[in-house]
Amino acid sequence: MNKLVKLYHKLGSPPSFYRIAGYFLLPFLLLAVGLTAYGLIDGLFFAPTDYQQKDSYRIMFVHVPAAWMSMFIYAMMGVAAIMAYVWRMKVAEAVMIASAPIGAAFTVICLVTGMLWGKPMWGTYWDWDARMTSELILLFLYIGVLAMYAAFDDEPRKAARLTALVAIIGLVNLPIIHYSVYWWSSIHQGSSVSLTGGSGIKDWDMLRPLLVMALATKFYYGYSVLHRARSYLLKTEAKKQWIADALKVSQTTEKGDNNV
């Protein structure tokens, strides 16, 4: 327990977070690229054809992981926002701000692929059902977070605090997205995969690439959020001595690698 507490305090310290996060960048990137390549090849070329949707269902291997990530990232951003707002942790601010553009990108991918999938399945690209509408609202929330931070870019601490408040309020939309297909009439089906047990996809050859792509997106988010959070700290902590020390170590390492 004491080790976990110590790790928490280390990760809450900008110098320690910057150093520790650097160790994970390359492994996360390699895993994300490798798993994405495997998942796409497996899903697009080797997964069997669906007896109802034919090959059009294969867009699921991009759409579903993107939908999961759009909500997962907002949840992570919301937790970081609470920590930033209550305890004013700079690292939490960094994670919150870094998560917003990544989550927005996944939400756009979710909406676009959903529209492309919807046309052959439902005969329309867009229908204002609860799931689609709440997912669109999620995109607006991401944009709102980014816009709020940009509006006070010259005052980063004030910007982070106001942005955190917007992000926290937006958390109410997550259960609406998840339960919308059960609460209201919807053309969307229920969850295909459930963490509490059971799956609507019985064929392992179909389920496998979906799970691989879901894992790949997690590693991509890990890489991207750590990279962006480190950049945020470099910007906001530019005048601190630890930044100068970190850059000096980085330059020394690069020179050593070049000499080799």
XYZ file of N, CA and C in Angstrom:
780
model
N 0.828 -1.200 0.000
C 0.000 0.000 0.000
C 0.865 1.255 0.000
N 1.943 1.216 0.828
C 2.848 2.364 0.897
C 3.512 2.628 -0.450
N 3.817 1.540 -1.183
C 4.444 1.689 -2.500
C 3.490 2.388 -3.469
N 2.202 2.035 -3.391
C 1.206 2.672 -4.264
C 1.061 4.154 -3.939
N 1.101 4.473 -2.645
C 1.011 5.875 -2.228
C 2.217 6.656 -2.734
N 3.406 6.043 -2.613
C 4.624 6.695 -3.089
C 4.580 6.903 -4.607
N 4.079 5.873 -5.316
C 3.963 5.992 -6.777
C 2.988 7.102 -7.141
N 1.867 7.203 -6.404
C 0.879 8.261 -6.645
C 1.516 9.640 -6.497
N 2.291 9.811 -5.423
C 2.933 11.108 -5.189
C 4.004 11.398 -6.248
N 4.694 10.341 -6.688
C 5.696 10.533 -7.742
C 5.041 10.983 -9.041
N 3.947 10.305 -9.397
C 3.257 10.657 -10.638
C 2.590 12.023 -10.537
N 2.323 12.478 -9.317
C 1.743 13.804 -9.132
C 2.761 14.915 -9.201
N 4.035 14.549 -9.236
C 5.115 15.540 -9.328
C 5.515 15.714 -10.787
N 5.442 16.918 -11.343
C 5.786 17.116 -12.757
C 7.150 16.544 -13.167
N 8.233 16.767 -12.402
C 9.527 16.199 -12.823
C 9.507 14.673 -12.874
N 8.900 14.034 -11.856
C 8.845 12.573 -11.831
C 7.946 12.039 -12.939
N 6.799 12.680 -13.135
C 5.884 12.251 -14.194
C 6.569 12.360 -15.557
N 7.233 13.467 -15.795
C 7.904 13.682 -17.078
C 8.929 12.574 -17.330
N 9.685 12.239 -16.297
C 10.733 11.216 -16.444
C 10.134 9.824 -16.625
N 9.170 9.461 -15.780
C 8.565 8.129 -15.842
C 7.789 7.935 -17.136
N 7.031 8.952 -17.547
C 6.241 8.851 -18.782
C 7.124 8.605 -19.992
N 8.341 9.166 -19.971
C 9.249 8.997 -21.101
C 9.614 7.550 -21.361
N 9.638 6.723 -20.300
C 9.992 5.315 -20.458
C 8.923 4.527 -21.215
N 7.678 5.005 -21.183
C 6.563 4.255 -21.762
C 6.239 4.657 -23.194
N 6.805 5.755 -23.673
C 6.415 6.263 -24.985
C 6.681 5.260 -26.111
N 7.908 4.811 -26.237
C 8.260 3.906 -27.332
C 7.538 2.563 -27.232
N 7.499 1.903 -26.047
C 6.750 0.634 -25.971
C 5.274 0.784 -26.330
N 4.643 1.839 -25.834
C 3.225 2.052 -26.139
C 3.019 2.287 -27.632
N 3.904 3.055 -28.255
C 3.774 3.327 -29.686
C 3.942 2.054 -30.505
N 4.952 1.258 -30.175
C 5.191 0.014 -30.913
C 4.032 -0.963 -30.757
N 3.496 -1.068 -29.538
C 2.350 -1.950 -29.304
C 1.117 -1.459 -30.054
N 0.910 -0.147 -30.059
C -0.238 0.413 -30.766
C -0.160 0.138 -32.262
N 0.995 0.360 -32.850
C 1.167 0.142 -34.292
C 1.040 -1.348 -34.627
N 1.718 -2.190 -33.846
C 1.687 -3.629 -34.113
C 0.299 -4.218 -33.967
N -0.399 -3.884 -32.892
C -1.734 -4.421 -32.668
C -2.740 -3.881 -33.686
N -2.582 -2.609 -34.073
C -3.485 -2.041 -35.084
C -3.317 -2.761 -36.415
N -2.068 -2.995 -36.815
C -1.803 -3.699 -38.070
C -2.392 -5.106 -38.030
N -2.169 -5.803 -36.924
C -2.696 -7.173 -36.799
C -4.226 -7.166 -36.794
N -4.814 -6.269 -36.006
C -6.270 -6.227 -35.891
C -6.952 -5.895 -37.208
N -6.403 -4.930 -37.949
C -7.015 -4.540 -39.222
C -6.886 -5.652 -40.262
N -5.715 -6.249 -40.351
C -5.515 -7.333 -41.321
C -6.420 -8.519 -40.989
N -6.468 -8.871 -39.701
C -7.302 -9.991 -39.268
C -8.784 -9.702 -39.513
N -9.204 -8.481 -39.175
C -10.619 -8.144 -39.310
C -11.076 -7.949 -40.738
N -10.232 -7.310 -41.545
C -10.634 -6.980 -42.909
C -10.480 -8.145 -43.883
N -9.523 -9.040 -43.614
C -9.222 -10.080 -44.605
C -9.486 -11.511 -44.133
N -9.439 -11.762 -42.828
C -9.538 -13.142 -42.362
C -10.803 -13.445 -41.562
N -11.433 -12.419 -40.989
C -12.682 -12.653 -40.269
C -13.759 -13.101 -41.262
N -14.619 -14.031 -40.860
C -15.650 -14.530 -41.791
C -16.685 -13.453 -42.123
N -17.345 -13.626 -43.238
C -18.393 -12.711 -43.662
C -19.657 -12.929 -42.827
N -20.281 -11.843 -42.402
C -21.510 -11.945 -41.623
C -22.665 -12.360 -42.530
N -23.509 -13.259 -42.034
C -24.572 -13.795 -42.891
C -25.660 -12.773 -43.184
N -25.796 -11.736 -42.342
C -26.815 -10.712 -42.570
C -26.235 -9.458 -43.202
N -25.164 -8.928 -42.592
C -24.604 -7.645 -43.034
C -23.546 -7.796 -44.129
N -23.184 -9.042 -44.434
C -22.139 -9.315 -45.426
C -20.831 -8.624 -45.003
N -20.079 -8.096 -45.944
C -18.772 -7.513 -45.615
C -18.866 -6.105 -45.034
N -20.042 -5.492 -45.113
C -20.164 -4.135 -44.594
C -19.973 -4.078 -43.076
N -20.142 -5.211 -42.395
C -19.988 -5.221 -40.940
C -18.545 -4.978 -40.517
N -17.590 -5.142 -41.448
C -16.167 -5.048 -41.093
C -15.774 -3.651 -40.606
N -16.578 -2.658 -40.918
C -16.295 -1.310 -40.401
C -16.419 -1.288 -38.873
N -17.057 -2.324 -38.318
C -17.179 -2.473 -36.873
C -15.810 -2.481 -36.189
N -14.794 -3.015 -36.856
C -13.483 -3.146 -36.233
C -12.794 -1.795 -36.029
N -13.324 -0.761 -36.671
C -12.852 0.605 -36.435
C -13.881 1.376 -35.619
N -15.153 1.232 -35.988
C -16.214 2.016 -35.357
C -16.377 1.712 -33.870
N -16.454 0.445 -33.528
C -16.726 0.077 -32.136
C -15.576 0.467 -31.198
N -14.305 0.152 -31.534
C -13.228 0.617 -30.650
C -13.173 2.141 -30.530
N -13.462 2.848 -31.622
C -13.475 4.321 -31.569
C -14.582 4.811 -30.645
N -15.752 4.153 -30.695
C -16.866 4.529 -29.816
C -16.499 4.289 -28.356
N -15.906 3.125 -28.091
C -15.466 2.836 -26.718
C -14.472 3.881 -26.229
N -13.512 4.219 -27.094
C -12.466 5.156 -26.694
C -12.998 6.561 -26.502
N -14.002 6.950 -27.283
C -14.572 8.293 -27.136
C -15.107 8.498 -25.729
N -15.712 7.439 -25.156
C -16.239 7.527 -23.796
C -15.159 7.278 -22.750
N -14.291 6.317 -23.009
C -13.213 5.997 -22.064
C -12.312 7.206 -21.829
N -11.935 7.876 -22.915
C -11.040 9.028 -22.792
C -11.734 10.169 -22.049
N -13.031 10.369 -22.310
C -13.718 11.447 -21.585
C -13.790 11.121 -20.100
N -13.984 9.830 -19.773
C -14.000 9.435 -18.363
C -12.646 9.715 -17.717
N -11.560 9.381 -18.424
C -10.216 9.654 -17.910
C -9.995 11.155 -17.770
N -10.457 11.905 -18.746
C -10.330 13.358 -18.702
C -11.135 13.930 -17.534
N -12.314 13.348 -17.300
C -13.146 13.805 -16.201
C -12.515 13.549 -14.843
N -11.904 12.366 -14.679
C -11.211 12.055 -13.421
C -10.049 13.016 -13.211
N -9.279 13.245 -14.286
C -8.157 14.191 -14.199
C -8.667 15.596 -13.891
N -9.818 15.950 -14.448
C -10.395 17.274 -14.205
C -10.783 17.449 -12.742
N -11.347 16.401 -12.149
C -11.709 16.465 -10.727
C -10.456 16.668 -9.870
N -9.409 15.923 -10.175
C -8.151 16.053 -9.431
C -7.545 17.438 -9.632
N -7.650 17.954 -10.851
C -7.091 19.283 -11.141
C -7.892 20.379 -10.451
N -9.211 20.217 -10.424
C -10.068 21.257 -9.847
C -9.999 21.260 -8.318
N -9.986 20.077 -7.722
C -10.014 19.980 -6.261
C -8.630 20.191 -5.655
N -7.623 19.483 -6.218
C -6.280 19.529 -5.631
C -5.290 20.379 -6.426
N -5.732 20.888 -7.571
C -4.896 21.748 -8.405
C -3.564 21.085 -8.764
N -3.622 19.826 -9.137
C -2.427 19.079 -9.524
C -2.054 19.426 -10.962
N -0.842 19.840 -11.171
C -0.396 20.225 -12.513
C -0.382 19.032 -13.464
N -0.003 17.865 -12.944
C 0.025 16.675 -13.798
C -1.393 16.306 -14.233
N -2.365 16.437 -13.330
C -3.762 16.164 -13.686
C -4.236 17.149 -14.747
N -3.827 18.406 -14.610
C -4.161 19.405 -15.633
C -3.581 18.986 -16.979
N -2.338 18.524 -16.950
C -1.664 18.118 -18.195
C -2.398 16.962 -18.856
N -2.787 15.953 -18.062
C -3.498 14.794 -18.608
C -4.859 15.208 -19.151
N -5.538 16.092 -18.437
C -6.854 16.563 -18.874
C -6.765 17.272 -20.227
N -5.868 18.226 -20.332
C -5.727 18.983 -21.576
C -5.225 18.092 -22.706
N -4.312 17.178 -22.382
C -3.757 16.288 -23.406
C -4.799 15.317 -23.937
N -5.753 14.926 -23.089
C -6.762 13.937 -23.490
C -7.794 14.505 -24.464
N -8.090 15.788 -24.356
C -9.193 16.371 -25.123
C -9.072 16.190 -26.637
N -7.955 16.564 -27.279
C -7.901 16.392 -28.740
C -7.896 14.928 -29.173
N -7.347 14.046 -28.345
C -7.348 12.618 -28.689
C -8.772 12.089 -28.647
N -9.491 12.428 -27.579
C -10.880 11.994 -27.465
C -11.751 12.557 -28.565
N -11.522 13.818 -28.931
C -12.293 14.430 -30.017
C -12.061 13.695 -31.328
N -10.812 13.304 -31.578
C -10.488 12.583 -32.813
C -11.196 11.232 -32.862
N -11.181 10.500 -31.751
C -11.874 9.208 -31.718
C -13.381 9.389 -31.878
N -13.929 10.466 -31.329
C -15.364 10.712 -31.457
C -15.737 11.008 -32.908
N -14.901 11.765 -33.605
C -15.134 12.034 -35.022
C -15.091 10.738 -35.823
N -14.088 9.895 -35.542
C -13.978 8.603 -36.232
C -15.218 7.762 -35.965
N -15.678 7.758 -34.713
C -16.884 7.010 -34.353
C -18.089 7.498 -35.149
N -18.282 8.799 -35.207
C -19.440 9.354 -35.902
C -19.382 9.097 -37.405
N -18.219 9.303 -38.013
C -18.077 9.130 -39.466
C -18.257 7.664 -39.858
N -17.584 6.756 -39.158
C -17.718 5.330 -39.489
C -19.131 4.834 -39.187
N -19.748 5.400 -38.154
C -21.129 5.027 -37.853
C -22.078 5.436 -38.973
N -21.847 6.615 -39.539
C -22.663 7.068 -40.658
C -22.467 6.170 -41.880
N -21.214 5.795 -42.148
C -20.928 4.931 -43.295
C -21.528 3.544 -43.108
N -21.535 3.082 -41.878
C -22.125 1.781 -41.568
C -23.650 1.860 -41.595
N -24.181 2.997 -41.168
C -25.620 3.153 -41.081
C -26.327 3.162 -42.424
N -25.671 3.681 -43.451
C -26.318 3.791 -44.769
C -26.765 2.436 -45.317
N -25.882 1.424 -45.384
C -26.348 0.128 -45.902
C -27.230 -0.632 -44.910
N -27.080 -0.366 -43.602
C -27.843 -1.111 -42.595
C -29.238 -0.531 -42.378
N -29.316 0.810 -42.281
C -30.576 1.466 -41.927
C -31.156 2.301 -43.064
N -30.389 2.444 -44.139
C -30.864 3.210 -45.281
C -30.662 4.709 -45.130
N -29.933 5.131 -44.106
C -29.680 6.562 -43.907
C -28.333 6.747 -43.220
N -27.676 7.859 -43.545
C -26.407 8.150 -42.887
C -26.605 8.639 -41.458
N -27.718 9.298 -41.224
C -27.914 9.902 -39.892
C -29.377 9.817 -39.482
N -29.574 9.469 -38.231
C -30.911 9.464 -37.649
C -30.770 10.033 -36.231
N -31.618 10.967 -35.896
C -31.452 11.650 -34.605
C -31.955 10.786 -33.451
N -31.431 9.556 -33.365
C -31.799 8.736 -32.223
C -30.905 9.112 -31.034
N -31.218 8.565 -29.862
C -30.552 9.000 -28.632
C -29.048 8.722 -28.654
N -28.645 7.569 -29.174
C -27.217 7.217 -29.172
C -26.422 8.163 -30.070
N -26.902 8.391 -31.278
C -26.190 9.282 -32.195
C -26.137 10.706 -31.652
N -27.261 11.169 -31.140
C -27.326 12.549 -30.649
C -26.418 12.757 -29.441
N -26.432 11.820 -28.502
C -25.588 11.956 -27.310
C -24.110 11.838 -27.661
N -23.772 11.042 -28.677
C -22.380 10.945 -29.121
C -21.947 12.255 -29.782
N -22.844 12.878 -30.524
C -22.547 14.181 -31.119
C -22.348 15.235 -30.029
N -23.161 15.165 -28.988
C -22.994 16.080 -27.852
C -21.625 15.875 -27.203
N -21.168 14.614 -27.160
C -19.843 14.328 -26.605
C -18.756 15.052 -27.400
N -18.895 15.070 -28.725
C -17.934 15.794 -29.552
C -17.957 17.279 -29.213
N -19.145 17.841 -29.042
C -19.257 19.258 -28.680
C -18.627 19.528 -27.313
N -18.724 18.568 -26.391
C -18.104 18.729 -25.075
C -16.586 18.770 -25.200
N -16.044 17.882 -26.028
C -14.593 17.902 -26.274
C -14.177 19.248 -26.866
N -14.934 19.705 -27.849
C -14.630 20.990 -28.483
C -14.742 22.120 -27.465
N -15.742 22.022 -26.590
C -15.911 23.035 -25.551
C -14.726 23.096 -24.602
N -14.210 21.935 -24.234
C -13.036 21.878 -23.361
C -11.839 22.536 -24.045
N -11.621 22.192 -25.311
C -10.496 22.765 -26.065
C -10.665 24.271 -26.234
N -11.895 24.703 -26.519
C -12.154 26.133 -26.719
C -11.978 26.913 -25.424
N -12.429 26.347 -24.311
C -12.285 27.010 -23.026
C -10.813 27.198 -22.670
N -10.027 26.166 -22.912
C -8.605 26.286 -22.598
C -7.926 27.304 -23.514
N -8.293 27.285 -24.794
C -7.686 28.216 -25.751
C -8.052 29.657 -25.438
N -9.224 29.880 -24.852
C -9.683 31.238 -24.558
C -8.835 31.914 -23.489
N -8.203 31.094 -22.626
C -7.367 31.656 -21.553
C -5.946 31.113 -21.651
N -5.478 30.940 -22.876
C -4.175 30.307 -23.106
C -3.027 31.082 -22.459
N -3.185 32.403 -22.295
C -2.126 33.206 -21.700
C -2.105 33.087 -20.172
N -3.136 32.463 -19.603
C -3.191 32.207 -18.161
C -3.452 30.711 -17.952
N -2.440 29.867 -18.111
C -2.645 28.417 -18.132
C -3.291 27.837 -16.882
N -2.968 28.345 -15.688
C -3.563 27.789 -14.476
C -5.052 28.125 -14.381
N -5.408 29.366 -14.726
C -6.811 29.762 -14.744
C -7.558 28.993 -15.830
N -6.911 28.846 -16.972
C -7.528 28.109 -18.081
C -7.805 26.662 -17.679
N -6.831 26.054 -17.001
C -6.985 24.656 -16.593
C -8.126 24.504 -15.598
N -8.263 25.440 -14.674
C -9.319 25.353 -13.659
C -10.708 25.507 -14.291
N -10.875 26.462 -15.177
C -12.163 26.649 -15.852
C -12.470 25.474 -16.779
N -11.441 24.984 -17.455
C -11.608 23.838 -18.343
C -12.020 22.603 -17.560
N -11.423 22.427 -16.383
C -11.759 21.284 -15.539
C -13.232 21.306 -15.157
N -13.758 22.486 -14.869
C -15.169 22.608 -14.491
C -16.077 22.178 -15.639
N -15.741 22.592 -16.857
C -16.514 22.197 -18.037
C -16.456 20.686 -18.228
N -15.262 20.112 -18.080
C -15.088 18.671 -18.260
C -15.877 17.881 -17.226
N -15.892 18.343 -15.988
C -16.621 17.652 -14.926
C -18.116 17.654 -15.203
N -18.651 18.786 -15.604
C -20.082 18.886 -15.915
C -20.456 17.928 -17.049
N -19.559 17.797 -18.017
C -19.835 16.944 -19.167
C -19.882 15.458 -18.856
N -19.408 15.047 -17.676
C -19.422 13.625 -17.322
C -20.835 13.052 -17.290
N -21.817 13.903 -17.077
C -23.202 13.428 -17.010
C -23.647 12.818 -18.330
N -22.974 13.153 -19.418
C -23.370 12.643 -20.735
C -22.961 11.185 -20.947
N -21.958 10.691 -20.211
C -21.455 9.329 -20.434
C -22.507 8.255 -20.145
N -23.181 8.281 -18.989
C -24.222 7.264 -18.790
C -25.381 7.403 -19.780
N -25.628 8.618 -20.255
C -26.688 8.810 -21.248
C -26.327 8.084 -22.544
N -25.058 8.217 -22.966
C -24.619 7.509 -24.179
C -24.748 6.003 -23.996
N -24.255 5.509 -22.869
C -24.218 4.058 -22.648
C -25.612 3.447 -22.559
N -26.501 4.099 -21.819
C -27.823 3.519 -21.576
C -28.900 4.018 -22.529
N -28.530 4.850 -23.484
C -29.525 5.444 -24.383
C -30.326 4.397 -25.151
N -29.655 3.286 -25.529
C -30.360 2.254 -26.303
C -31.361 1.496 -25.452
N -31.235 1.594 -24.125
C -32.165 0.913 -23.220
C -33.249 1.864 -22.708
N -32.914 3.125 -22.597
C -33.859 4.108 -22.052
C -34.842 4.618 -23.104
N -34.400 4.698 -24.363
C -35.244 5.241 -25.423
C -35.258 4.297 -26.619
N -36.242 4.477 -27.457
C -36.312 3.710 -28.697
C -35.148 4.112 -29.586
N -34.409 3.120 -30.092
C -33.190 3.423 -30.843
C -32.994 2.411 -31.951
N -32.418 2.870 -33.057
C -32.083 1.936 -34.133
C -30.783 1.210 -33.833
N -30.062 1.679 -32.813
C -28.838 1.000 -32.394
C -29.179 -0.272 -31.621
N -28.306 -1.273 -31.743
C -28.437 -2.471 -30.934
C -27.737 -2.250 -29.594
N -27.942 -3.160 -28.650
C -27.273 -3.080 -27.359
C -25.791 -3.399 -27.492
N -25.101 -3.466 -26.369
C -23.660 -3.717 -26.368
C -23.348 -5.099 -26.936
N -22.392 -5.136 -27.858
C -21.981 -6.414 -28.439
C -21.062 -7.184 -27.493
N -20.286 -6.458 -26.700
C -19.358 -7.066 -25.750
C -19.582 -6.422 -24.402
N -19.678 -7.234 -23.352
C -19.923 -6.716 -22.009
C -18.822 -7.163 -21.069
N -18.329 -6.234 -20.253
C -17.299 -6.570 -19.274
C -17.853 -7.424 -18.140
N -19.169 -7.386 -17.939
C -19.783 -8.140 -16.853
C -20.145 -9.558 -17.266
N -19.803 -9.913 -18.504
C -20.052 -11.278 -18.955
C -20.942 -11.336 -20.174
N -20.638 -12.298 -21.044
C -21.464 -12.485 -22.220
C -21.045 -11.607 -23.376
N -21.333 -12.045 -24.583
C -21.004 -11.281 -25.770
C -22.012 -11.603 -26.855
N -22.407 -10.556 -27.585
C -23.324 -10.752 -28.696
C -22.627 -11.347 -29.910
N -21.288 -11.332 -29.895
C -20.502 -11.897 -30.996
C -19.999 -13.265 -30.563
N -20.571 -14.319 -31.104
C -20.250 -15.668 -30.668
C -19.059 -16.264 -31.409
N -18.791 -15.766 -32.613
C -17.693 -16.308 -33.425
C -16.376 -15.679 -32.985
N -15.458 -16.499 -32.481
C -14.176 -15.995 -31.991
C -13.377 -15.312 -33.092
N -13.522 -15.782 -34.335
C -12.788 -15.180 -35.455
C -13.268 -13.760 -35.737
N -14.479 -13.420 -35.319
C -14.980 -12.049 -35.426
C -14.632 -11.240 -34.177
N -14.725 -11.887 -33.027
C -14.486 -11.189 -31.771
C -13.017 -10.851 -31.577
N -12.130 -11.738 -32.011
C -10.693 -11.549 -31.785
C -10.162 -10.236 -32.348
N -10.373 -9.942 -33.647
C -9.840 -8.673 -34.163
C -10.472 -7.442 -33.501
N -11.731 -7.567 -33.059
C -12.376 -6.453 -32.366
C -11.671 -6.168 -31.042
N -11.351 -7.212 -30.296
C -10.665 -7.041 -29.016
C -9.232 -6.548 -29.215
N -8.591 -7.034 -30.275
C -7.228 -6.577 -30.572
C -7.223 -5.093 -30.906
N -8.190 -4.652 -31.703
C -8.279 -3.235 -32.053
C -8.608 -2.383 -30.828
N -9.446 -2.927 -29.942
C -9.760 -2.202 -28.707
C -8.496 -2.019 -27.864
N -7.667 -3.052 -27.803
C -6.410 -2.968 -27.044
C -5.441 -2.007 -27.724
N -5.403 -2.038 -29.052
C -4.509 -1.151 -29.801
C -4.835 0.314 -29.546
N -6.116 0.641 -29.502
C -6.507 2.033 -29.265
C -6.134 2.478 -27.857
N -6.158 1.555 -26.892
C -5.760 1.887 -25.525
C -4.277 2.256 -25.485
N -3.455 1.465 -26.167
C -2.022 1.758 -26.188
C -1.730 3.049 -26.949
N -2.505 3.297 -28.018
C -2.313 4.560 -28.736
C -2.649 5.738 -27.836
N -3.757 5.616 -27.112
C -4.123 6.693 -26.186
C -3.031 6.887 -25.136
N -2.498 5.767 -24.607
C -1.431 5.863 -23.619
C -0.230 6.614 -24.154
N 0.172 6.260 -25.379
C 1.316 6.949 -25.997
C 1.015 8.418 -26.220
N -0.132 8.699 -26.822
C -0.447 10.070 -27.217
C -0.657 10.982 -26.012
N -1.354 10.485 -24.980
C -1.629 11.345 -23.827
C -0.345 11.621 -23.043
N 0.540 10.642 -22.938
C 1.802 10.878 -22.236
C 2.682 11.861 -23.013
N 2.713 11.701 -24.336
C 3.514 12.605 -25.169
C 2.990 14.035 -25.075
N 1.683 14.189 -25.165
C 1.079 15.520 -25.113
C 1.191 16.125 -23.714
N 1.040 15.301 -22.687
C 1.148 15.802 -21.321
C 2.574 16.287 -21.036
N 3.559 15.571 -21.540
C 4.953 16.007 -21.378
C 5.185 17.346 -22.083
N 4.601 17.502 -23.272
C 4.731 18.765 -24.001
C 4.056 19.904 -23.241
N 2.905 19.599 -22.636
C 2.186 20.599 -21.831
C 3.046 21.049 -20.660
N 3.688 20.107 -19.981
C 4.530 20.451 -18.839
C 5.753 21.252 -19.274
N 6.312 20.915 -20.427
C 7.443 21.690 -20.948
C 7.059 23.144 -21.171
N 5.822 23.352 -21.622
C 5.350 24.703 -21.899
C 5.036 25.466 -20.615
N 4.288 24.827 -19.713
C 3.828 25.530 -18.507
C 4.890 25.624 -17.416
N 5.872 24.731 -17.467
C 6.922 24.722 -16.439
C 8.254 25.204 -17.016
N 8.195 25.922 -18.128
C 9.409 26.275 -18.879
C 10.478 26.979 -18.042
N 10.057 27.744 -17.051
C 11.015 28.517 -16.261
C 11.562 27.754 -15.054
N 11.089 26.532 -14.852
C 11.541 25.743 -13.709
C 12.888 25.082 -14.002
N 13.666 24.885 -12.969
C 14.997 24.318 -13.133
C 14.954 22.875 -13.624
N 13.928 22.132 -13.200
C 13.880 20.723 -13.591
C 13.716 20.561 -15.095
N 13.086 21.531 -15.747
C 12.951 21.482 -17.208
C 14.322 21.614 -17.855
N 15.114 22.554 -17.381
C 16.471 22.735 -17.916
C 17.297 21.473 -17.709
N 17.158 20.858 -16.536
C 17.904 19.628 -16.245
C 17.452 18.488 -17.151
N 16.126 18.373 -17.364
C 15.591 17.305 -18.207
C 16.044 17.461 -19.653
N 16.038 18.700 -20.148
C 16.480 18.946 -21.527
C 17.971 18.690 -21.673
N 18.728 18.993 -20.632
C 20.168 18.755 -20.667
C 20.465 17.262 -20.742
N 19.736 16.470 -19.955
C 19.893 15.020 -19.974
C 19.518 14.465 -21.343
N 18.418 14.998 -21.914
C 17.972 14.535 -23.230
C 19.004 14.829 -24.305
N 19.578 16.025 -24.273
C 20.596 16.398 -25.252
C 21.849 15.546 -25.101
N 22.224 15.248 -23.860
C 23.396 14.409 -23.610
C 23.180 13.003 -24.147
N 21.958 12.480 -23.939
C 21.624 11.146 -24.426
C 21.659 11.082 -25.942
N 21.129 12.129 -26.596
C 21.122 12.176 -28.062
C 22.540 12.231 -28.617
N 23.412 12.996 -27.962
C 24.800 13.070 -28.415
C 25.486 11.731 -28.277
N 25.178 11.022 -27.166
C 25.755 9.705 -26.966
C 25.300 8.728 -28.016
N 24.023 8.774 -28.373
C 23.485 7.887 -29.406
C 24.100 8.191 -30.764
N 24.324 9.474 -31.056
C 24.931 9.855 -32.339
C 26.379 9.385 -32.429
N 27.093 9.462 -31.317
C 28.477 9.018 -31.310
C 28.596 7.527 -31.537
N 27.602 6.778 -30.988
C 27.601 5.334 -31.190
C 27.323 5.004 -32.661
